[in-house]
XYZ file of N, CA, C and O in Angstrom:
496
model
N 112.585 104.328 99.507
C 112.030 105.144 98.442
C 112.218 104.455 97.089
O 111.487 104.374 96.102
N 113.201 104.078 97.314
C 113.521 103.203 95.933
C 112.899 102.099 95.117
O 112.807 101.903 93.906
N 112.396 101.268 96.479
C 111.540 100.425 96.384
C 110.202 100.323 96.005
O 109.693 99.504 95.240
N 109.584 101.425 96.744
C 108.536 101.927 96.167
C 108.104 102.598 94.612
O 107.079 102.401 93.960
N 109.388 103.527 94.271
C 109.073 103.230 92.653
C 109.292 101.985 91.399
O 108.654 101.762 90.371
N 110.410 101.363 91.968
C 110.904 100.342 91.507
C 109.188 99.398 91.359
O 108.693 99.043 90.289
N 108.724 99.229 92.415
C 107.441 98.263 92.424
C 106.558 98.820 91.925
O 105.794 98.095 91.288
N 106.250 100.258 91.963
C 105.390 101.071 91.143
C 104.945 100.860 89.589
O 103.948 100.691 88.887
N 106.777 101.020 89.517
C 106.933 100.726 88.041
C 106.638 98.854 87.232
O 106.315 98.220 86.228
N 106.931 98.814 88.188
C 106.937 96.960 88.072
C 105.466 96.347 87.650
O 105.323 95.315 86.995
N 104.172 97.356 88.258
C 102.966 97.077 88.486
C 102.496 97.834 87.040
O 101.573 97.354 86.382
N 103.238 99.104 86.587
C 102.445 99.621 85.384
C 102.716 98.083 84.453
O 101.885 97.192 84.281
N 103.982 98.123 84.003
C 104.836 97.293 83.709
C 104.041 95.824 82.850
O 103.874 95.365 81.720
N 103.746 95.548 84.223
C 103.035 94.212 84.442
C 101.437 94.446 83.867
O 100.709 93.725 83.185
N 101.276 95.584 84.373
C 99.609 95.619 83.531
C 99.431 96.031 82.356
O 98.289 95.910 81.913
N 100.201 96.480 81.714
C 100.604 97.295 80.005
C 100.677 96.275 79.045
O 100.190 96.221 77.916
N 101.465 95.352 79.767
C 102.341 94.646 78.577
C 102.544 93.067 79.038
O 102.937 92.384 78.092
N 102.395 92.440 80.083
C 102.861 91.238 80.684
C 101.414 90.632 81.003
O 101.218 89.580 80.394
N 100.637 90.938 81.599
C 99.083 90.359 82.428
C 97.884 91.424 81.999
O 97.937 92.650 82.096
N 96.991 90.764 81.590
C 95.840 91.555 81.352
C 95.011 91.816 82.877
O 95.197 91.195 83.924
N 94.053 92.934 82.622
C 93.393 93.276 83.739
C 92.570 92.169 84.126
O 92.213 91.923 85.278
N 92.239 91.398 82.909
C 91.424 90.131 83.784
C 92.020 89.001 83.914
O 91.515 87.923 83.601
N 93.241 89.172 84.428
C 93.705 88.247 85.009
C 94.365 88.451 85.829
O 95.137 89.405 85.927
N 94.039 86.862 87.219
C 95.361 87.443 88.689
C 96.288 87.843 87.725
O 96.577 87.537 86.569
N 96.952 89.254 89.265
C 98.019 89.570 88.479
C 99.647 88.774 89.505
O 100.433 89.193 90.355
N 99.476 87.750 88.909
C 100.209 86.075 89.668
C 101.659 87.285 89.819
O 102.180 87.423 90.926
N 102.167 88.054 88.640
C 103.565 88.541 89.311
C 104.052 89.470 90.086
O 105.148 89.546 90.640
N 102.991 90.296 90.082
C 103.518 91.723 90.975
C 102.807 91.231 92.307
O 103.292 91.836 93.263
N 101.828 90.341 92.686
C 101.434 90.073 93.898
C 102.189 89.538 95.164
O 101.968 89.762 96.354
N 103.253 88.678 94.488
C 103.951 87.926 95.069
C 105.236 88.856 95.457
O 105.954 88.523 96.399
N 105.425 89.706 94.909
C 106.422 90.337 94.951
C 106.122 91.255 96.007
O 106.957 91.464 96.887
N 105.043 91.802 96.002
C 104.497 93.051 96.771
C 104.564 92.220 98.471
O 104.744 92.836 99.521
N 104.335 90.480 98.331
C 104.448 89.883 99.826
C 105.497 89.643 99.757
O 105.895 89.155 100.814
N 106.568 89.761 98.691
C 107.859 89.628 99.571
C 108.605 90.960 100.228
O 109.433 91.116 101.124
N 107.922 91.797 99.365
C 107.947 93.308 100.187
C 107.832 93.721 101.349
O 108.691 94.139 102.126
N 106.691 93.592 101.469
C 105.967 93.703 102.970
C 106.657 92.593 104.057
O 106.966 93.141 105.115
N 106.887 91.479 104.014
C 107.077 90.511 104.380
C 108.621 90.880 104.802
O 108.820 90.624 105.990
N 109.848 91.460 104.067
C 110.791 91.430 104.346
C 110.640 92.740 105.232
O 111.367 92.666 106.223
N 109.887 93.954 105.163
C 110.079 95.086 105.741
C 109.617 94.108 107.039
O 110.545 93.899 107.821
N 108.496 93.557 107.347
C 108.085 93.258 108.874
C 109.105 92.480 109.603
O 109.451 92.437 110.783
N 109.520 91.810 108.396
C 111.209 90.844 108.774
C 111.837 91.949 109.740
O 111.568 92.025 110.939
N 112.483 92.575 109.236
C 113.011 93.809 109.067
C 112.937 94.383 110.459
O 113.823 94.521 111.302
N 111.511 94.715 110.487
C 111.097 95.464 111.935
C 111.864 95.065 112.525
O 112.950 95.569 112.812
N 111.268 93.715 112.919
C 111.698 92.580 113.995
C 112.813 92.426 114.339
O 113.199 92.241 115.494
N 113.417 92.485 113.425
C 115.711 92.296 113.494
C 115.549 93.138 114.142
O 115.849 92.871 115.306
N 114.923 94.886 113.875
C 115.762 96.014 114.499
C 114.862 96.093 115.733
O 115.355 96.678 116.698
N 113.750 95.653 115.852
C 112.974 95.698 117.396
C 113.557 95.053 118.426
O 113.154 95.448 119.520
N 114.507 94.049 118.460
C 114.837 92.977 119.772
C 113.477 92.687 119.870
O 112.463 93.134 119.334
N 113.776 91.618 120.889
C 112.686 91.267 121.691
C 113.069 91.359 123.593
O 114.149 91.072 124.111
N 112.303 91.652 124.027
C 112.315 92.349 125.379
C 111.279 91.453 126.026
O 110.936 90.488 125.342
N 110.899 91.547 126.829
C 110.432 90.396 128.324
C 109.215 90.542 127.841
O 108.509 89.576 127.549
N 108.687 92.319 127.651
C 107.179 91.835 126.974
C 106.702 92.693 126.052
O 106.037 93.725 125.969
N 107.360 91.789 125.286
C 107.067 92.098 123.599
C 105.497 91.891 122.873
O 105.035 92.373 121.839
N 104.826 90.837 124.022
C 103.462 90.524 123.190
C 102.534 91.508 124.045
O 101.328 91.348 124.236
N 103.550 92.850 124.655
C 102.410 93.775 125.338
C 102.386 95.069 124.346
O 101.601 95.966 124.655
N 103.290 95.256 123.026
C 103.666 96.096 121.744
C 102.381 96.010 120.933
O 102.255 94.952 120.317
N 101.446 96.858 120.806
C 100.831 96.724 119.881
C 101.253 96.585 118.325
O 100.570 95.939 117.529
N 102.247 97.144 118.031
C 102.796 97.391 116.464
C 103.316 95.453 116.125
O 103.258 94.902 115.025
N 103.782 94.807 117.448
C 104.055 93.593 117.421
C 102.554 92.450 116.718
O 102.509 91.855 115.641
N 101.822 92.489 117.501
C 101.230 91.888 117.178
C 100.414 92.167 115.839
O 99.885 91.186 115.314
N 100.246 93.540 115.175
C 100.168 93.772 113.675
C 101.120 93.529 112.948
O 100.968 93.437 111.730
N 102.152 93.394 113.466
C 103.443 93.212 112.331
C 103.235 91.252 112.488
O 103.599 90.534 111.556
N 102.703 90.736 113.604
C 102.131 89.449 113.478
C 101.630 88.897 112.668
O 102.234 87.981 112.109
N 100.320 89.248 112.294
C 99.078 89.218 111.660
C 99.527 89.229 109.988
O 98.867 88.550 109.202
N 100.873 90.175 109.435
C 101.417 90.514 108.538
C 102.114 89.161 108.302
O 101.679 88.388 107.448
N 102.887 88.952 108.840
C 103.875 87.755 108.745
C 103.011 86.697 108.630
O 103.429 85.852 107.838
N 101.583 86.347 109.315
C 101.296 85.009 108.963
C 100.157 85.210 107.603
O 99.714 84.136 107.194
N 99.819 86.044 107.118
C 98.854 86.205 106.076
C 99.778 86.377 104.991
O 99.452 85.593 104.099
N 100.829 87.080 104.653
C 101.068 87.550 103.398
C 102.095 85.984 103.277
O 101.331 85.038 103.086
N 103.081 85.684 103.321
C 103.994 84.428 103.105
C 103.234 83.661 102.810
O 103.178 83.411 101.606
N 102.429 83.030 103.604
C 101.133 81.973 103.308
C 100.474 82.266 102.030
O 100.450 81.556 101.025
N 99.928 83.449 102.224
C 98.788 83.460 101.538
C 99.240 83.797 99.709
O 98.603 83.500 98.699
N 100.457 84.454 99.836
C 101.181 84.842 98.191
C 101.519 83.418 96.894
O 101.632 83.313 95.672
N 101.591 82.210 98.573
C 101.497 81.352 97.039
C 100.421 80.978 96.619
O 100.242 80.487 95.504
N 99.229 81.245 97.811
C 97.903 80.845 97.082
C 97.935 82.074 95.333
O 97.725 81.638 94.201
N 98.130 82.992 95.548
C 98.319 83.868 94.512
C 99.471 83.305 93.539
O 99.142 83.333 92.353
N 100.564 82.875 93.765
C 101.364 82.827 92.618
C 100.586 81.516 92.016
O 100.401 81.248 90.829
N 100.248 80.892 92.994
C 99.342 79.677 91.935
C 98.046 79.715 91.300
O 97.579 78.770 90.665
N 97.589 80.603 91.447
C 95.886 80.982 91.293
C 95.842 81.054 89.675
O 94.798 80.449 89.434
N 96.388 81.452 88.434
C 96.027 81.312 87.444
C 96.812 79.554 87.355
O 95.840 78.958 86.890
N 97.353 79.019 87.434
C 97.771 77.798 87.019
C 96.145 76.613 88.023
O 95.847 75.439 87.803
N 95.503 77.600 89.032
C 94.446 76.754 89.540
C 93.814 76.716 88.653
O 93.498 75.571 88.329
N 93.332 77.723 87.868
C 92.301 78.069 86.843
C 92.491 76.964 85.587
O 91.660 76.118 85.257
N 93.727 77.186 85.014
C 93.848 76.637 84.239
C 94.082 75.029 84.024
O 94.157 74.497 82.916
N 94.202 74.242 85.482
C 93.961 73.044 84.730
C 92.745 72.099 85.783
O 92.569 70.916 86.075
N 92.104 73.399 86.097
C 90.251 73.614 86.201
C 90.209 72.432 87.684
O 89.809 71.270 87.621
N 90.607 72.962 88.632
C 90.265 72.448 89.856
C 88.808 71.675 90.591
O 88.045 72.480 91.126
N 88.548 70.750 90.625
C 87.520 70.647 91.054
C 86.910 71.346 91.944
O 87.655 71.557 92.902
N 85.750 71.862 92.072
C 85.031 72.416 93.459
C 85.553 72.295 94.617
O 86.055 73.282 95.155
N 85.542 71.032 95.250
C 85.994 70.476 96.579
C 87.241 71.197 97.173
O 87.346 71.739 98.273
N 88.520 71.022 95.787
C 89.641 71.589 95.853
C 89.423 73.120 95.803
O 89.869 73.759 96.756
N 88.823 73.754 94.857
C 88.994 74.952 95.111
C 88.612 75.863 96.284
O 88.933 77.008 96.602
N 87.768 74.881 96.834
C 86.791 75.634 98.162
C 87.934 75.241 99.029
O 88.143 76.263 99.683
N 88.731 74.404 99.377
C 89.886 74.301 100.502
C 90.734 75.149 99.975
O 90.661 75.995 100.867
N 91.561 75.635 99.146
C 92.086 76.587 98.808
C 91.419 78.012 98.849
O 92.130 78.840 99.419
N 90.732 78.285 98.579
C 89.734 79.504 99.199
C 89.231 79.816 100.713
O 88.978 80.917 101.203
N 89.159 78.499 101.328
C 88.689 78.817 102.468
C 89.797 78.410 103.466
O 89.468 78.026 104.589
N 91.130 78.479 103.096
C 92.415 78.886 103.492
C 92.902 80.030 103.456
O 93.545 80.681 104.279
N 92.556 80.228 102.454
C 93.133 81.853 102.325
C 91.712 82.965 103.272
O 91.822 84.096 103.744
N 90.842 82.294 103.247
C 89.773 83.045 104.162
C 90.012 82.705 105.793
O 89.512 83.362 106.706
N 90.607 81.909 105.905
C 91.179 81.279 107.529
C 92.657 82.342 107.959
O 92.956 82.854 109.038
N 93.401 82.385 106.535
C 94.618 83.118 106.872
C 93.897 84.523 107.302
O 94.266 84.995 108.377
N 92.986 85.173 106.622
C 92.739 86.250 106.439
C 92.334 86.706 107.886
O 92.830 87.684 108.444
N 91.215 85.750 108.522
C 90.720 86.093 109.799
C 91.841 85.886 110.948
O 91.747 86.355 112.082
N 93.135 84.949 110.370
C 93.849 84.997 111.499
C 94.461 86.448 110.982
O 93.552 87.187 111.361
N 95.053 86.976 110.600
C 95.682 88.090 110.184
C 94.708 89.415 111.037
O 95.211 90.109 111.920
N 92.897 89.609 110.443
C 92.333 90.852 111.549
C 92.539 89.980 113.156
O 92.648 90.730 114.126
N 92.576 88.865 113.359
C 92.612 88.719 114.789
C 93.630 89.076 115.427
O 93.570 89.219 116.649
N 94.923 89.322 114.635
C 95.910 89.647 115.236
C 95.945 90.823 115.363
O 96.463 91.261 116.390
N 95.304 91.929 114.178
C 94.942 93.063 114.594
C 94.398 93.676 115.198
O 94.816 94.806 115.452
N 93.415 93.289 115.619
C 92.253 93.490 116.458
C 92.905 93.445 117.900
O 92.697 94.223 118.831
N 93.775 92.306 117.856
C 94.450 92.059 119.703
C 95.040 93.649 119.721
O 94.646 94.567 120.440
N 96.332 93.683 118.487
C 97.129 95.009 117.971
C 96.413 96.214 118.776
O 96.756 96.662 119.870
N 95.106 96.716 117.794
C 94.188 97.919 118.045
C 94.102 97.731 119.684
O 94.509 98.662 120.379
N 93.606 96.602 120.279
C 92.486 96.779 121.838
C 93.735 97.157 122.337
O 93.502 98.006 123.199
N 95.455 96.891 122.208
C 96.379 96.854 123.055
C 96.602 98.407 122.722
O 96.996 99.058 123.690
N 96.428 99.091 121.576
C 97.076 100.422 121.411
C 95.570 101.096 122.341
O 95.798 101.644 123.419
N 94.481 101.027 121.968
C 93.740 101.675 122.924
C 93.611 101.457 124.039
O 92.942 102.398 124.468
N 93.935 100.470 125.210
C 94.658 100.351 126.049
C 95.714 101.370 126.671
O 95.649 101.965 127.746
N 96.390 101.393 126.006
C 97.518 101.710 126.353
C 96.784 103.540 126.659
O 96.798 104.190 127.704
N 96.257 103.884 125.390
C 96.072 105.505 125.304
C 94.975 105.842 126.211
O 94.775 107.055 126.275
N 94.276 105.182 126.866
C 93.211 105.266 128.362
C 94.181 104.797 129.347
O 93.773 104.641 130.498
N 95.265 104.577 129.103
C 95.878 104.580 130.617
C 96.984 105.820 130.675
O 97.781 105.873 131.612
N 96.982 106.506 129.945
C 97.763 107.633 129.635
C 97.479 109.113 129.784
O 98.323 109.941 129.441
């Protein structure tokens, strides 16, 4: 609970007085994936792992989590410093179309996630 206002506040914070609306907002983004990132941590410590863990649907979304947000937050903490010392095309399109590669691995992991939870609820 704590956390959640704490970051709440962090985000007015950050948009009031620290980062304008038109710009990434490079500090609360990164923060918000170390958020998420430590809660899925988190899961995982308190889930064990058991013989068949890749048959958990919540596993393989808490997957999809772990490889998109870590990855993908420094494309964000760096994204106004890309801007600013004006990336060539070439470069910016591999950096973009990384973070569009993370992205599709992230629904693919969901997607496995979903077919395994509906699965599960037609055999029930």
């Amino acid at each position: 609970m704590f956390v959640m206002i704490a970051f709440t506040l962090c985000c007015i914070i950050n948009l009031t007085f620290i980062q304008s609306v038109f710009t990434f907002n490079t500090h609360t983004r990164p923060l918000e994936a170390l958020i998420v990132t430590g809660t899925c941590l988190l899961y995982f410590f308190k889930s064990g792992f058991s013989e068949n863990w890749l048959s958990f649907p919540i596993n393989w979304i808490n997957m999809g989590i772990l490889m998109y947000f870590p990855a993908a937050s420094l494309i964000f903490i760096f994204s106004n410093y890309f801007t600013f010392v004006k990336l060539d095309d070439d470069m910016t399109s591999v950096v973009w179309n990384m973070h569009a590669f993370l992205v599709m691995l992230m629904y693919l992991m969901f997607t496995k996630g979903f077919s395994l939870l509906k699965q599960t609820k037609e055999n029930t």
